[in-house]
mmCIF file of C-alpha atoms in Angstrom:
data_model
loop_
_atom_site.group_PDB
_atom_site.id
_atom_site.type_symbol
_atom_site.label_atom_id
_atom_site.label_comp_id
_atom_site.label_asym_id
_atom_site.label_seq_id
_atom_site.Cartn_x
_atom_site.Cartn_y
_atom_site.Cartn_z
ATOM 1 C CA UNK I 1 0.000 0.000 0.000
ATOM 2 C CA UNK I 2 0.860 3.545 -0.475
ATOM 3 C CA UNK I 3 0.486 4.536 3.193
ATOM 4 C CA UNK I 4 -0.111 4.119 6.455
ATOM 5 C CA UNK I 5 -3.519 5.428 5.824
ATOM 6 C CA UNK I 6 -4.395 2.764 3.138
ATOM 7 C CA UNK I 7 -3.316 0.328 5.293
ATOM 8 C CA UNK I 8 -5.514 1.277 7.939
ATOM 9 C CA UNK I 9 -8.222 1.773 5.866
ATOM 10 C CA UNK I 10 -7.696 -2.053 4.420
ATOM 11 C CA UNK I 11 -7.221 -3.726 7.376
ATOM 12 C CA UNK I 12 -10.462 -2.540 8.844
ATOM 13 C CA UNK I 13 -11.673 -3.858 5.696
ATOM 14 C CA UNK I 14 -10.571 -7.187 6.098
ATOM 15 C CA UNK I 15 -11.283 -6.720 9.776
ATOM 16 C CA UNK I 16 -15.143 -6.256 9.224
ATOM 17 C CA UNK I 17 -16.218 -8.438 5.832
ATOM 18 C CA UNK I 18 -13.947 -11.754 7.553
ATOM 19 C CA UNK I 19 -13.608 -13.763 11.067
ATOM 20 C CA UNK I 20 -10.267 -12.648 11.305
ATOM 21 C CA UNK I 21 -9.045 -10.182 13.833
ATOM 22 C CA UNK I 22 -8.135 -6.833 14.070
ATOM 23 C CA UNK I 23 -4.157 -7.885 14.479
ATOM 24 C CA UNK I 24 -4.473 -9.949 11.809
ATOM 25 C CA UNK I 25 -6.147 -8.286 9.308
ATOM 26 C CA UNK I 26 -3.441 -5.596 9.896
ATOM 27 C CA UNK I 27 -0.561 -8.074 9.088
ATOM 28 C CA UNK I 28 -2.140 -9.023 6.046
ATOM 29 C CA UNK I 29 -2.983 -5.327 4.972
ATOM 30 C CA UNK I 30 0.170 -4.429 5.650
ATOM 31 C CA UNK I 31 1.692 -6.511 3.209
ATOM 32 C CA UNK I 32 -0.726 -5.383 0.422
ATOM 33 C CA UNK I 33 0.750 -3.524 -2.700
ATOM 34 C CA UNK I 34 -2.875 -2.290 -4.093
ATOM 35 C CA UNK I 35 -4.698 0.485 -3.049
ATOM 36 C CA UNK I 36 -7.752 -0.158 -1.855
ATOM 37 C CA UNK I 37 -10.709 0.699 -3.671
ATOM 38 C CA UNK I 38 -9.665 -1.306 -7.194
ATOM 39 C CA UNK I 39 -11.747 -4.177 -6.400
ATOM 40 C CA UNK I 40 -13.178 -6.579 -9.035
ATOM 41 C CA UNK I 41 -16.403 -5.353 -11.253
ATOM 42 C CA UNK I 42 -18.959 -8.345 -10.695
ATOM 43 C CA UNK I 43 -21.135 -9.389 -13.224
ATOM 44 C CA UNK I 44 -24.341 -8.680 -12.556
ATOM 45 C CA UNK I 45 -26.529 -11.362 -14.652
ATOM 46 C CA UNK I 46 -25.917 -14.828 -12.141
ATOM 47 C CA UNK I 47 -25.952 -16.784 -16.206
ATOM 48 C CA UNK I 48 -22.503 -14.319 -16.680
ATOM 49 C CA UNK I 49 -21.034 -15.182 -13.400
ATOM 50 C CA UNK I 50 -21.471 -18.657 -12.933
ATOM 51 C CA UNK I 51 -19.964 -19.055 -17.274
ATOM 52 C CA UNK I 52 -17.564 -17.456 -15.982
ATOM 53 C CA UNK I 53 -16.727 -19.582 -12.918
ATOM 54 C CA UNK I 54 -16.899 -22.383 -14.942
ATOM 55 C CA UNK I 55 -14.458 -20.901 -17.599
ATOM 56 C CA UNK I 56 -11.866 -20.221 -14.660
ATOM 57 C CA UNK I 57 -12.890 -24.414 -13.513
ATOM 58 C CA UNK I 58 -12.202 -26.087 -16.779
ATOM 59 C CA UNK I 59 -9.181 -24.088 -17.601
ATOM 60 C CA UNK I 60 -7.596 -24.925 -13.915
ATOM 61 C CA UNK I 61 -7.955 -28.434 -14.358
ATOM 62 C CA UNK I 62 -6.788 -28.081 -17.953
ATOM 63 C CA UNK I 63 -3.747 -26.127 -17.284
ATOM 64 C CA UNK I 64 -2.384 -27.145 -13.752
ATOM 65 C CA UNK I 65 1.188 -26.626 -14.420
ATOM 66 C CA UNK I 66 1.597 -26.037 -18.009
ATOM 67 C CA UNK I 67 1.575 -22.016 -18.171
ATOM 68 C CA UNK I 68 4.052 -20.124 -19.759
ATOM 69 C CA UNK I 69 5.337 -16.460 -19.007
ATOM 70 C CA UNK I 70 3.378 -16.236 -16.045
ATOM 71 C CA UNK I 71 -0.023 -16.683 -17.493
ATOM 72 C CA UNK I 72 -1.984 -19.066 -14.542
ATOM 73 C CA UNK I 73 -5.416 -19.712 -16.722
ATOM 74 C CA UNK I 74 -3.777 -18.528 -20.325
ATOM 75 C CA UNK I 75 -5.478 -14.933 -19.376
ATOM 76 C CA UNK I 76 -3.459 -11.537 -19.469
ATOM 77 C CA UNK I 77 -6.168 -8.993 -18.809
ATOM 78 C CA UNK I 78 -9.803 -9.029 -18.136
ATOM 79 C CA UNK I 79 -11.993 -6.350 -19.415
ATOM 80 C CA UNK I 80 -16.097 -6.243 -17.984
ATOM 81 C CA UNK I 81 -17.637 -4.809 -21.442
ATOM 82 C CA UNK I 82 -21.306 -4.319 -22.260
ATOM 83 C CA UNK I 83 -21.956 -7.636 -23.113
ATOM 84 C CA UNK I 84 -20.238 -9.709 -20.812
ATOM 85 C CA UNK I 85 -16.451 -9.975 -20.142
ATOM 86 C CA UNK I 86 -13.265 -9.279 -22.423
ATOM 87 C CA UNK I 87 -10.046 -11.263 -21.966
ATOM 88 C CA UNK I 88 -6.538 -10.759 -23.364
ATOM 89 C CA UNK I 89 -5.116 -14.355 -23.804
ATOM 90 C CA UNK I 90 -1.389 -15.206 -23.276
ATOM 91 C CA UNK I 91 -0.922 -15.911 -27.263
ATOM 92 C CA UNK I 92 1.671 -18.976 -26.925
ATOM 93 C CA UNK I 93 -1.666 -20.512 -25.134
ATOM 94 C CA UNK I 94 -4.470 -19.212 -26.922
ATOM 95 C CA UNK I 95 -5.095 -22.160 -29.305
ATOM 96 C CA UNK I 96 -4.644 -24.318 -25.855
ATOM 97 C CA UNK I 97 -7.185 -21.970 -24.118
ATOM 98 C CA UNK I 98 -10.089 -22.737 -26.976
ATOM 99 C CA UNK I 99 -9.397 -26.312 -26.702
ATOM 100 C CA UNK I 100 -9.616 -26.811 -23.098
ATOM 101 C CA UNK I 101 -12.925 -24.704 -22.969
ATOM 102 C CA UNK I 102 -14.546 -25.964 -26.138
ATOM 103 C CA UNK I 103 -17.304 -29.117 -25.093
ATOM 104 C CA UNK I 104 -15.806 -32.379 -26.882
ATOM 105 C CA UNK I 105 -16.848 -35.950 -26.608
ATOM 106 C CA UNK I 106 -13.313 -37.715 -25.854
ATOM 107 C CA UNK I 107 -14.011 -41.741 -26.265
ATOM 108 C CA UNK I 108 -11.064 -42.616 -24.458
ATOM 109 C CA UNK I 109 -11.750 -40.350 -21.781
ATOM 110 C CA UNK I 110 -15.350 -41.662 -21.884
ATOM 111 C CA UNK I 111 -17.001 -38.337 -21.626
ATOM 112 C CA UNK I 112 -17.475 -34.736 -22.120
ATOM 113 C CA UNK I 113 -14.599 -31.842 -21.877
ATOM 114 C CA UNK I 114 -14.534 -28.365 -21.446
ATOM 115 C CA UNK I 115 -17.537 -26.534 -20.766
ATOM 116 C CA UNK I 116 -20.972 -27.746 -21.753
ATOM 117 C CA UNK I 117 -23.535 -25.605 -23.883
ATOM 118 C CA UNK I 118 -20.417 -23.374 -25.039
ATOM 119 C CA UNK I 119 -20.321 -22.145 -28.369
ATOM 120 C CA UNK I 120 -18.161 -19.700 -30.679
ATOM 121 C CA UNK I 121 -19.487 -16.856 -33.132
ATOM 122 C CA UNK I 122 -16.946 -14.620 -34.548
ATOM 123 C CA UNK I 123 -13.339 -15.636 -35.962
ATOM 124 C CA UNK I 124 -9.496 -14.452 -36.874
ATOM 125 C CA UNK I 125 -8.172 -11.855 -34.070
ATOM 126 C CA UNK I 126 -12.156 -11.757 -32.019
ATOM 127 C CA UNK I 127 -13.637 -14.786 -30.944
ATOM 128 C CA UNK I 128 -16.896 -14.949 -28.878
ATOM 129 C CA UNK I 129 -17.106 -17.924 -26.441
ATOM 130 C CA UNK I 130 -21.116 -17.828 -25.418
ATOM 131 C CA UNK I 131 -23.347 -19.834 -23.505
ATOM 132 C CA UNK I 132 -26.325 -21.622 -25.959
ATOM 133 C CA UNK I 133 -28.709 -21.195 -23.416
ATOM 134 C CA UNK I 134 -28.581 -17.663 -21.760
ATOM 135 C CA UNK I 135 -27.421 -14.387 -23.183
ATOM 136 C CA UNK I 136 -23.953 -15.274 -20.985
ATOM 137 C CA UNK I 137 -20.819 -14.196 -23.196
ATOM 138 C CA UNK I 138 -16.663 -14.010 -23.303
ATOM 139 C CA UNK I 139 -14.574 -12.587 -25.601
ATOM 140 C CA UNK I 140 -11.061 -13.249 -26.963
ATOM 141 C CA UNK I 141 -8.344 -11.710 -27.856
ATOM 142 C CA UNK I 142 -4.254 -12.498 -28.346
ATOM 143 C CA UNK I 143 -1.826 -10.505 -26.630
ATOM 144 C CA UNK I 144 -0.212 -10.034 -30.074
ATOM 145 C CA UNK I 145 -3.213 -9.335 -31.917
ATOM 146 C CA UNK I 146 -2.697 -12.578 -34.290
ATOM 147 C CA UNK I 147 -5.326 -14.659 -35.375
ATOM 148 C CA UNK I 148 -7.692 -16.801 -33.631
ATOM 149 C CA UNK I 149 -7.357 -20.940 -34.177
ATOM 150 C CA UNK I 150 -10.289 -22.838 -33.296
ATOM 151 C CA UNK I 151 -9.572 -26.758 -32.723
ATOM 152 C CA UNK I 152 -9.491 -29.591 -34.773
ATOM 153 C CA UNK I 153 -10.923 -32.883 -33.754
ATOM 154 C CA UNK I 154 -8.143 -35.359 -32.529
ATOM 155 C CA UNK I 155 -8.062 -39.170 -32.809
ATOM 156 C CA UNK I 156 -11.612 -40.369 -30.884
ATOM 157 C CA UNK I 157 -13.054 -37.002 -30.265
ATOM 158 C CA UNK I 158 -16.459 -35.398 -31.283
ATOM 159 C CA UNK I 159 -16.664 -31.633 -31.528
ATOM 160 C CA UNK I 160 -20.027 -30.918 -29.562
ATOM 161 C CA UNK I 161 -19.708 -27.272 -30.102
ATOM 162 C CA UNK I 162 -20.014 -27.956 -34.014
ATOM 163 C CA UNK I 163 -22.468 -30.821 -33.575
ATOM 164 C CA UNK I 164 -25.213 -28.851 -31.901
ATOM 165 C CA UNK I 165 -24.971 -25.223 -32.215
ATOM 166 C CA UNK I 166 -28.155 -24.241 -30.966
ATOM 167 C CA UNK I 167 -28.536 -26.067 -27.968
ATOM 168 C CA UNK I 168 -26.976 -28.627 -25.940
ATOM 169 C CA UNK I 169 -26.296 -31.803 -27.145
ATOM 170 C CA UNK I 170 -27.840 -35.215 -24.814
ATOM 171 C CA UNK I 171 -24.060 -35.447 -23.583
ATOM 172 C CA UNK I 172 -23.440 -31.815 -22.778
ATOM 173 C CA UNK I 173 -27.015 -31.939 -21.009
ATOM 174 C CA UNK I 174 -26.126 -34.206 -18.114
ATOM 175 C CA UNK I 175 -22.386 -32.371 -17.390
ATOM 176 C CA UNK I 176 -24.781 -29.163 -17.641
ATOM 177 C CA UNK I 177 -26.943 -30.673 -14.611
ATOM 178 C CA UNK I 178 -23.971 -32.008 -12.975
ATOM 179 C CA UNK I 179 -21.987 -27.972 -12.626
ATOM 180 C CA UNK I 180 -25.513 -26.577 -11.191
ATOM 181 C CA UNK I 181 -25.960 -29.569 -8.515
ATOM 182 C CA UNK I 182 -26.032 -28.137 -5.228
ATOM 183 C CA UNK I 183 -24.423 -31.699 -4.069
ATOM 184 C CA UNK I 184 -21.512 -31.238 -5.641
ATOM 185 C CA UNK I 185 -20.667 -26.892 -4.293
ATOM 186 C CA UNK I 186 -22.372 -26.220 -0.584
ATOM 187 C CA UNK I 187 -22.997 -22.951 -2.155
ATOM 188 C CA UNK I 188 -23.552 -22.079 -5.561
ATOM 189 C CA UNK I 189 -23.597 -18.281 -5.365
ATOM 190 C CA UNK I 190 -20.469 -18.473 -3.734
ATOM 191 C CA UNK I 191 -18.631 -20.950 -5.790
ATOM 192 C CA UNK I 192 -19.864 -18.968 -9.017
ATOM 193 C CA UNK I 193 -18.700 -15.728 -7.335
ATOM 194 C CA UNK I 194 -15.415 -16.758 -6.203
ATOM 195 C CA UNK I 195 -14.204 -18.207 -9.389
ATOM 196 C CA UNK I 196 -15.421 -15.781 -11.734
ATOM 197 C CA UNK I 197 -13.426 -12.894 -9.516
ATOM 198 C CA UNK I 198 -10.388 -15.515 -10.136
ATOM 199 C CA UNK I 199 -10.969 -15.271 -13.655
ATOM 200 C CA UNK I 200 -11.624 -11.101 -13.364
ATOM 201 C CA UNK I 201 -7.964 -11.012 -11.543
ATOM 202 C CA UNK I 202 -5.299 -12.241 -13.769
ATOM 203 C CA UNK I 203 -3.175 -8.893 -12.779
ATOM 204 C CA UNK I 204 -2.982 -10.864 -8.751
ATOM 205 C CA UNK I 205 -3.143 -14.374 -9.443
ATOM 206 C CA UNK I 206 -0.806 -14.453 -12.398
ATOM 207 C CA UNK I 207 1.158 -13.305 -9.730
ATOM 208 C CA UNK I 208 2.255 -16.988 -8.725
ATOM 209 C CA UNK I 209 3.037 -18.167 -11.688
ATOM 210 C CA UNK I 210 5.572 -15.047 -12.520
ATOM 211 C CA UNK I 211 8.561 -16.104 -10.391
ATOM 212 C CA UNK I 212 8.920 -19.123 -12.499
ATOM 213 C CA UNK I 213 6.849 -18.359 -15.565
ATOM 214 C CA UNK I 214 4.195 -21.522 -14.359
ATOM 215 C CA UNK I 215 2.838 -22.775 -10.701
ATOM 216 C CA UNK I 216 -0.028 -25.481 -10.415
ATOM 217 C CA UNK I 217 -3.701 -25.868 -10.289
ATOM 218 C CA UNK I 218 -6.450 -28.071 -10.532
ATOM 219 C CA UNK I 219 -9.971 -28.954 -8.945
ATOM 220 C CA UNK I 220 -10.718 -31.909 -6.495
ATOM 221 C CA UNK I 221 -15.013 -31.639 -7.686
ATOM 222 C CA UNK I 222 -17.236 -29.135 -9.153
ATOM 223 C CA UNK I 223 -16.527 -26.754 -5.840
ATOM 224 C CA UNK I 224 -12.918 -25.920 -5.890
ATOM 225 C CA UNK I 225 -10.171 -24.531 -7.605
ATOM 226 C CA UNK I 226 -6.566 -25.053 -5.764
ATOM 227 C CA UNK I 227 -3.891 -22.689 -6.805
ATOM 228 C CA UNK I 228 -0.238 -24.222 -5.461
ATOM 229 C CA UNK I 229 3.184 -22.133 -6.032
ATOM 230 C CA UNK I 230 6.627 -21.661 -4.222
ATOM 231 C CA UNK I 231 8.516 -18.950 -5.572
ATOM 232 C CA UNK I 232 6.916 -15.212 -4.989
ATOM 233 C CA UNK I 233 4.508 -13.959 -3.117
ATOM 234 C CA UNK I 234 4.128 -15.271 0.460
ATOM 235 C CA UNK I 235 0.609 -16.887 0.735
ATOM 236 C CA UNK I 236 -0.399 -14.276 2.860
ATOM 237 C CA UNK I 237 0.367 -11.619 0.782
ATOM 238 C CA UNK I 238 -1.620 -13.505 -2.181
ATOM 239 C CA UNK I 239 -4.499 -13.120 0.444
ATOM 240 C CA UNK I 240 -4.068 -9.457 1.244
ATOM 241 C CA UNK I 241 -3.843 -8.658 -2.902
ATOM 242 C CA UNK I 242 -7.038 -10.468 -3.191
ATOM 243 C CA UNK I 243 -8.810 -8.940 -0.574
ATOM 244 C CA UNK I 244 -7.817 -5.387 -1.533
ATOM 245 C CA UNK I 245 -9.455 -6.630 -5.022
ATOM 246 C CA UNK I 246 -12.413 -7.633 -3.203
ATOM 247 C CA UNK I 247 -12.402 -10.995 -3.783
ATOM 248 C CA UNK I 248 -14.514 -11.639 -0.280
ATOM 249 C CA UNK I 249 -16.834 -8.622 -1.174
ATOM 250 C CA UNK I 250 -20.654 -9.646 -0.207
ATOM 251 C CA UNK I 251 -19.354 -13.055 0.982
ATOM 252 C CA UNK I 252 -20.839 -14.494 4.286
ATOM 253 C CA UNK I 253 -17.968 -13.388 7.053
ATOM 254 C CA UNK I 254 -17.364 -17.188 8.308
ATOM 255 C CA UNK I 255 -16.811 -18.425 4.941
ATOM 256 C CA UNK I 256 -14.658 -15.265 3.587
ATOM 257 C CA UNK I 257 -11.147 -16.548 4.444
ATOM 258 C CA UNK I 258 -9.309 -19.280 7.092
ATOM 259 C CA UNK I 259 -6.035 -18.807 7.260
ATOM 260 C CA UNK I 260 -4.496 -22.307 8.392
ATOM 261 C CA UNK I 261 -0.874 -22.069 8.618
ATOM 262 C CA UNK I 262 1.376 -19.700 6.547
ATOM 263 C CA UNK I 263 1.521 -21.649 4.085
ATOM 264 C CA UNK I 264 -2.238 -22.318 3.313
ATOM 265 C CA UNK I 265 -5.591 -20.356 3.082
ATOM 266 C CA UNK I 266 -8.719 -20.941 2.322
ATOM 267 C CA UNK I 267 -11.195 -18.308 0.476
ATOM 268 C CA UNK I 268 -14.852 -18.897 0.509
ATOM 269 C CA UNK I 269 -15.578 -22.238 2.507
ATOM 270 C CA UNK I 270 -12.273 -24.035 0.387
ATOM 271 C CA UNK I 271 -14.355 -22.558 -2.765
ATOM 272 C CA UNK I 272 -10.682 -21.415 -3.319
ATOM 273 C CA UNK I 273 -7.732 -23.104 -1.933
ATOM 274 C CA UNK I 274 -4.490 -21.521 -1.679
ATOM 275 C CA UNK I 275 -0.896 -23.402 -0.830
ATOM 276 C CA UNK I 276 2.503 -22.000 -1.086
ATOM 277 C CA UNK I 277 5.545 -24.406 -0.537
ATOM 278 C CA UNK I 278 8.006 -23.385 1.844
ATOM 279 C CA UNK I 279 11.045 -24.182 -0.496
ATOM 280 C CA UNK I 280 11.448 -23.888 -4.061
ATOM 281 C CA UNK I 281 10.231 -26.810 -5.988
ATOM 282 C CA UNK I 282 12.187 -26.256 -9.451
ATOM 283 C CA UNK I 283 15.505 -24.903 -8.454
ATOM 284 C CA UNK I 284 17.942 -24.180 -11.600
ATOM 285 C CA UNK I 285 15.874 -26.179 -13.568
ATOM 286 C CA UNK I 286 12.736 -23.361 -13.902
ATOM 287 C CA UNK I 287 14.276 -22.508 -17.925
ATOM 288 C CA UNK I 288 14.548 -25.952 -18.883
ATOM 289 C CA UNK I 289 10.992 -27.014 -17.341
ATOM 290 C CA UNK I 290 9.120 -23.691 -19.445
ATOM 291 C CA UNK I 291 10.863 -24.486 -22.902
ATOM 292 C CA UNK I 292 9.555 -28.295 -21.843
ATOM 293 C CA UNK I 293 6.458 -26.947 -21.558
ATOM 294 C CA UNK I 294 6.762 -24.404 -24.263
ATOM 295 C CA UNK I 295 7.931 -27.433 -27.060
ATOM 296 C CA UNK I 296 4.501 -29.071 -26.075
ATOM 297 C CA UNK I 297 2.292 -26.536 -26.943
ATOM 298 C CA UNK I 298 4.495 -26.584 -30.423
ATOM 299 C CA UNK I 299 3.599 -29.752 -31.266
#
């Protein structure tokens, strides 16, 4: 933070919207390096913000530690716009990005992929990503500007997206159910909240991924995303960046944030789960693990 004042101000922040206390709050404020008052822009429509959670969901799982220069879901910037939200994709994983969101019937895998009911208008450098069955839209963009790729099919898969464009196909229908089943979140309206302000803040969580140019993260079930990293940011500073975003905003105060060690948090009731290793995992070998990763996006 700036000063002493913004401190003050954030820690009383933290203070009142969590079950953390006054001392607390202040250790975490103080380690802040926003000013308060830049939080996330919601979406207002609950179809935008629970796409959107599922976006940041699939690409987790799809990702966990393949990023390159720092990108943690493939996103550089995210824009709210009129008709939904804009994001700025890391270009070497762009192509990578549309595959992992796009729905596809994998044989092998025995089921569907990516995110059910989504569809694409538009093509070369602007690609819409919408929802077939509410007004619920993304847009994409490269970093560079360059074109667009949508994905082919690979050996034993079945675009859905191309199959049934105006609607959901019988497969897509039951993963559908499945992301809306109150059995699988303990609440919906904060899972969908939580995870679409992950996907709103690529500026802080990219943040984890920078030291080394990739971190880790995946999803145990249709309620969490887990974000893992070793280098950086301490976990509680992490914390105090995403609370000066307002990433606990209108959240119930015993499920805004548990801090259980300093190494691991939890945001939302584990909605978002947060671990930082206390020693470097990749040592000298960081360059050579990113070109690794780097060749397979190549090929």
């Amino acid at each position: 933070m700036s000063s002493s004042r913004n401190t003050n101000r954030l820690a009383k922040k933290i203070r009142n919207q969590t079950s953390l206390t006054l001392s607390t709050a202040s250790r975490l404020a103080r380690q802040a390096n926003v000013y308060l008052g830049s939080s996330v822009t919601d979406a207002t429509d609950p179809h935008q913000r629970r796409l959107e959670a599922h976006l940041a969901h699939v690409l987790a799982s799809g990702f966990k530690d393949r990023q390159l220069n720092g990108a943690l879901l493939g996103v550089r910037e995210a824009k709210p716009d009129a008709q939904g939200l804009h994001l700025t994709l890391e270009s070497e994983m762009a192509d990578e990005f549309l595959r992992e969101l796009l729905p596809r019937f994998d044989h092998f895998y025995g089921g569907v992929r990516g995110v059910p009911g989504l569809r694409v208008r538009g093509s070369n450098e602007r690609v819409v990503l919408h929802d077939a069955l509410s007004a619920a839209q993304v847009t994409v963009t490269r970093t560079d500007h360059s074109r667009m790729r949508l994905p082919s099919a690979r050996d034993g898969e079945v675009l859905l997206w191309q199959r049934a464009p105006g609607g959901l196909s019988r497969e897509e229908g039951q993963e559908a159910e499945e992301w809306v089943d109150s059995g699988g979140s303990a609440d919906l309206r904060v899972r969908d909240l939580l995870l679409s302000r992950i996907l709103r803040c690529p500026g802080v969580v990219n943040r984890t991924a920078e030291p080394h140019g990739f971190a880790n993260c995946y999803t145990h079930h249709s309620g969490d995303l887990v974000i893992e990293w070793c280098c950086g940011d301490t976990m509680e500073t992490l914390c105090a960046n995403l609370l000066a975003h307002g990433i606990a905003d209108g959240l119930p105060r015993r499920q805004a944030i548990e801090l259980l060690s300093r190494h691991s948090a939890h945001l939302g009731d584990r909605t978002v789960i947060l671990n930082r290793h206390n020693s470097c995992l990749c040592g000298r070998g960081a360059a050579e693990i990113a070109e690794y990763i780097r060749k397979g996006y190549e090929s």
